[in-house]
Every structure is written in structure tokens, then in C-alpha cells.
PDB file of C-alpha atoms in Angstrom:
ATOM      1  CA  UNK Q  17     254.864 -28.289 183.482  1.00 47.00           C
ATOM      2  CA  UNK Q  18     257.918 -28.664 186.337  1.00 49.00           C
ATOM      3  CA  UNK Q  19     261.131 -27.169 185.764  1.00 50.00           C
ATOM      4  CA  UNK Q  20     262.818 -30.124 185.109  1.00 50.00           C
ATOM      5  CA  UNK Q  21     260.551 -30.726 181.864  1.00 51.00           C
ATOM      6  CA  UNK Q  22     261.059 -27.016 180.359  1.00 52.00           C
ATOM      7  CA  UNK Q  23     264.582 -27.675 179.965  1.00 55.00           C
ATOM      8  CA  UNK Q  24     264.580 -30.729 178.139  1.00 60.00           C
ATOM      9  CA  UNK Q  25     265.527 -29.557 173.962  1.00 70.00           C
ATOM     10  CA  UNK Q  26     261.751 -30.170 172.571  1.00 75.00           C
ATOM     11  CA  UNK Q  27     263.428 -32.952 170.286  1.00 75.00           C
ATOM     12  CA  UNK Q  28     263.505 -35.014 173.232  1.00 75.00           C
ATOM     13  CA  UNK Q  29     260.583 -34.464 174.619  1.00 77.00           C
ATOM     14  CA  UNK Q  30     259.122 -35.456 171.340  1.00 82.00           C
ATOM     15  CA  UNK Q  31     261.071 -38.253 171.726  1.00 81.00           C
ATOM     16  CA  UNK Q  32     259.536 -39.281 174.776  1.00 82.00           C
ATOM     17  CA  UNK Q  33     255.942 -38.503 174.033  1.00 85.00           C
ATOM     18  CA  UNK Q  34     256.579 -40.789 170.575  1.00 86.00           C
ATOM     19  CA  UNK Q  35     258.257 -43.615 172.626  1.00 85.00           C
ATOM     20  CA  UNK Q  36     255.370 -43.073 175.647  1.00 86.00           C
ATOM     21  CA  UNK Q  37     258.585 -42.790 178.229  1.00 83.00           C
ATOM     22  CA  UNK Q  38     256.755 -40.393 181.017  1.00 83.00           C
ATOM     23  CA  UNK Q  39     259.297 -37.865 182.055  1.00 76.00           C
ATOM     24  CA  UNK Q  40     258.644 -38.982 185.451  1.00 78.00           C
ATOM     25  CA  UNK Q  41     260.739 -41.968 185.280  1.00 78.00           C
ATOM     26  CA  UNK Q  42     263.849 -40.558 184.226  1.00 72.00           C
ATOM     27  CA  UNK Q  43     266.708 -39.526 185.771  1.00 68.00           C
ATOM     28  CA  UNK Q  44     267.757 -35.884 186.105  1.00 63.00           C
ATOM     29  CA  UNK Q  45     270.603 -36.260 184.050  1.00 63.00           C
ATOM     30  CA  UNK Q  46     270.449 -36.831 180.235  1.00 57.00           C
ATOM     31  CA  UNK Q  47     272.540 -36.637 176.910  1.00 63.00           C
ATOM     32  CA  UNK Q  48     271.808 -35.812 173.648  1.00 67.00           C
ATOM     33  CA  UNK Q  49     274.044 -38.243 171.005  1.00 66.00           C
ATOM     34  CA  UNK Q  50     274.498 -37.386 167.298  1.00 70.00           C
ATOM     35  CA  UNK Q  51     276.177 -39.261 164.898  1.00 69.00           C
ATOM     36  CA  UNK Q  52     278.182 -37.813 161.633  1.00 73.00           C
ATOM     37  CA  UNK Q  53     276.756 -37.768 158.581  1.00 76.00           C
ATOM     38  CA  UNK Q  54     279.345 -39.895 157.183  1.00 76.00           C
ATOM     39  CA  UNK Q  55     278.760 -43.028 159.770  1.00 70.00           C
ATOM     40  CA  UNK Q  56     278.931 -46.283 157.926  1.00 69.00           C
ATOM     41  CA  UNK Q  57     275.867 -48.186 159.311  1.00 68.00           C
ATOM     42  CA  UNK Q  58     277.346 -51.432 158.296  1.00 69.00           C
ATOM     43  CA  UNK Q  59     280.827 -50.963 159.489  1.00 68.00           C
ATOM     44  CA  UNK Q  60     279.631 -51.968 163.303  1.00 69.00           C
ATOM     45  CA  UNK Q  61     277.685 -55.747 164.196  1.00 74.00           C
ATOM     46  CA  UNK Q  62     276.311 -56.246 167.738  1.00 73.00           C
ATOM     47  CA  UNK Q  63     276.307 -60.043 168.685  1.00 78.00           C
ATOM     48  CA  UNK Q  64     274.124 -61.263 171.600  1.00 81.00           C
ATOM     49  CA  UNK Q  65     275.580 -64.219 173.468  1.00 82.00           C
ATOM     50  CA  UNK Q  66     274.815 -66.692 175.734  1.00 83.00           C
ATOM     51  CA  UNK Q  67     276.825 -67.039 178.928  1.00 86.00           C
ATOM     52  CA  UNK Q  68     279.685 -69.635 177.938  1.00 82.00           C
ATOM     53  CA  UNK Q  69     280.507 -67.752 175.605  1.00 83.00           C
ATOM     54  CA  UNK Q  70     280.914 -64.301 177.514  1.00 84.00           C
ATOM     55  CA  UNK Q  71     283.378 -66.477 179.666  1.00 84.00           C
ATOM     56  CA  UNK Q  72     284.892 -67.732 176.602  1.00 80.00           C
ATOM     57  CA  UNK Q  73     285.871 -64.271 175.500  1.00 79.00           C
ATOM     58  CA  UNK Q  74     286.650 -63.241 179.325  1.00 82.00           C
ATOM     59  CA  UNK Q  75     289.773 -66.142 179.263  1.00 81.00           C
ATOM     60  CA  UNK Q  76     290.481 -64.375 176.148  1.00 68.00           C
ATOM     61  CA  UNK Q  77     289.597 -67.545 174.013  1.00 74.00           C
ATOM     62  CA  UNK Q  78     290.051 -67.515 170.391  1.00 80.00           C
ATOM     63  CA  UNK Q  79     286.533 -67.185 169.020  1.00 82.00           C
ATOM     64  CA  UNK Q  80     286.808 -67.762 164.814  1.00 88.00           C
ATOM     65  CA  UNK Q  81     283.795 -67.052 162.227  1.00 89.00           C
ATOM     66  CA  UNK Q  82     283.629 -69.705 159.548  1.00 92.00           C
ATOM     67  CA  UNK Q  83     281.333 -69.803 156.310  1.00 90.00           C
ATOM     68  CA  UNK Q  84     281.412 -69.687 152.830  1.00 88.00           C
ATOM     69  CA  UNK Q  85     279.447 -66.855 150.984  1.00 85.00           C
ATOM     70  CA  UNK Q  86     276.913 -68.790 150.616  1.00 87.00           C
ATOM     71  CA  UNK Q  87     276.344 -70.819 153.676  1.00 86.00           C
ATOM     72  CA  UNK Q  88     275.041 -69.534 156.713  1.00 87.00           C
ATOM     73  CA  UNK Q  89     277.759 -67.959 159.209  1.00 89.00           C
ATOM     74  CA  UNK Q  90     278.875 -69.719 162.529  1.00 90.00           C
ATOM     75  CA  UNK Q  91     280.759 -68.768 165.185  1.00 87.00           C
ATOM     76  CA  UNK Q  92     282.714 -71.559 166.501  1.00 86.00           C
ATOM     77  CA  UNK Q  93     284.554 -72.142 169.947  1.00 84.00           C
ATOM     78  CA  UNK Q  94     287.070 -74.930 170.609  1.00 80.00           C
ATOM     79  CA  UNK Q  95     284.526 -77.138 171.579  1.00 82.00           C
ATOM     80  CA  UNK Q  96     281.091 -75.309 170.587  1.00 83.00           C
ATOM     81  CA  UNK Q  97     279.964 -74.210 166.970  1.00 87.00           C
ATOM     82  CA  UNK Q  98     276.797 -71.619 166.846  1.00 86.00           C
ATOM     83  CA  UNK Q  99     274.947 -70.448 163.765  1.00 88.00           C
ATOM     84  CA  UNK Q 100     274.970 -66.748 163.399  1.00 87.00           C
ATOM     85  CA  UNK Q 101     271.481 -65.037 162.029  1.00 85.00           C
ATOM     86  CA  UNK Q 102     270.965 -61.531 161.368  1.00 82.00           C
ATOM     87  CA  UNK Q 103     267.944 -59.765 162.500  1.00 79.00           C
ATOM     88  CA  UNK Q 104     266.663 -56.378 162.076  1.00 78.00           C
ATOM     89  CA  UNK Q 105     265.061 -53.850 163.934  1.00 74.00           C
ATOM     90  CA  UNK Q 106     263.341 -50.087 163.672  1.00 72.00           C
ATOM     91  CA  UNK Q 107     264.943 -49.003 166.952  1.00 72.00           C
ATOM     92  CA  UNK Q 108     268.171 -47.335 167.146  1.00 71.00           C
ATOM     93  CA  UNK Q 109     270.921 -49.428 169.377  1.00 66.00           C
ATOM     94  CA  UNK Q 110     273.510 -47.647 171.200  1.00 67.00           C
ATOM     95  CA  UNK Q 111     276.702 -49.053 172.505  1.00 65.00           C
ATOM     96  CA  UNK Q 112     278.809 -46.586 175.468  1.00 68.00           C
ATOM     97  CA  UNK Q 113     280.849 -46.568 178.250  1.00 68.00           C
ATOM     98  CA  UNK Q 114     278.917 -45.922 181.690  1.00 67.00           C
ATOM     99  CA  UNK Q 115     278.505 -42.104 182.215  1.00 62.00           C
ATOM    100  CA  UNK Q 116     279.545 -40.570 185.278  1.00 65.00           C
ATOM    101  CA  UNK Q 117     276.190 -39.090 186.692  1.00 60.00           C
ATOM    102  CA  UNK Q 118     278.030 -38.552 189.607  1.00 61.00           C
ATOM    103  CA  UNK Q 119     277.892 -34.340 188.753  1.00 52.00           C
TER     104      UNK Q 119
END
């Protein structure tokens, strides 16, 4: 085992043996992220959106979410309506600034 793999904590190591990530192709600089026990899970949404409407949002559009409780959600444009669906998934999704990686 290199240096570089001894002083990983073990709980990411573990991590990456789970995920079958080989050590190999990381970089030499890493982070460890916890969050508090008192996180709301459903207090944060991540959207995935198609280009027009990342340029919508860049001109600092007004993007509006319409729906009665129970019809389906959509997110409507000035000129564009899109139904909103939820999925789920097992994996853990993190949102953060770039990190300097510079030191």
C-alpha cells in the first residue's frame, strides 16, 4: 500500500472499495463532508434543465411553478411550459462551490 492510500480515514477507503473507485484515479486532494443531524432532507430540490432554460435563468427571467395539489407540477417560462417529475435515487447528491486545490 503507497503512502498516499495509508492516509486516507478507513471510512473512505471503504467508501471507495464499496463504490469500486480505484484510488488510482483520484486526485491527491480530498474532503470529508458531514451533514448535521438536524438537516431537513426535504427542505432542498435539485432541478435538471435543459439549455433554454439555463439561459432563461442567466437573463434573470422570471421562471413561475404552477399546479394544483393534485395535478402534476410545471414549470413554466414566458413562452415554454415543462412538466416537473420527481425521481429518486440511492446515491447521495452534493451541491458546492469549486474547491481551491490550488494548496
Amino acid at each position: 500500500m503507497n503512502d498516499e492510500i495509508k492516509h486516507f480515514p478507513e471510512n473512505v477507503q471503504k467508501l471507495l472499495t464499496d463504490a469500486r473507485i480505484p484510488i488510482e484515479q483520484l486526485k491527491p486532494i480530498y474532503y470529508e463532508l458531514t451533514i448535521g443531524e438536524h438537516f431537513p432532507d426535504d427542505s432542498i430540490r435539485l432541478l435538471e434543465v435543459n439549455n433554454s432554460l439555463i439561459e432563461e435563468l442567466d437573463k434573470s427571467k422570471k421562471l413561475v411553478i404552477r399546479g394544483a395539489h393534485d395535478d402534476s407540477a410545471t414549470l413554466c417560462t414566458s413562452d415554454q411550459i415543462f412538466e416537473i417529475k420527481s425521481a429518486e435515487t440511492s446515491n447521495t447528491l452534493l451541491l458546492a462551490s469549486p474547491l481551491d486545490s490550488s494548496s
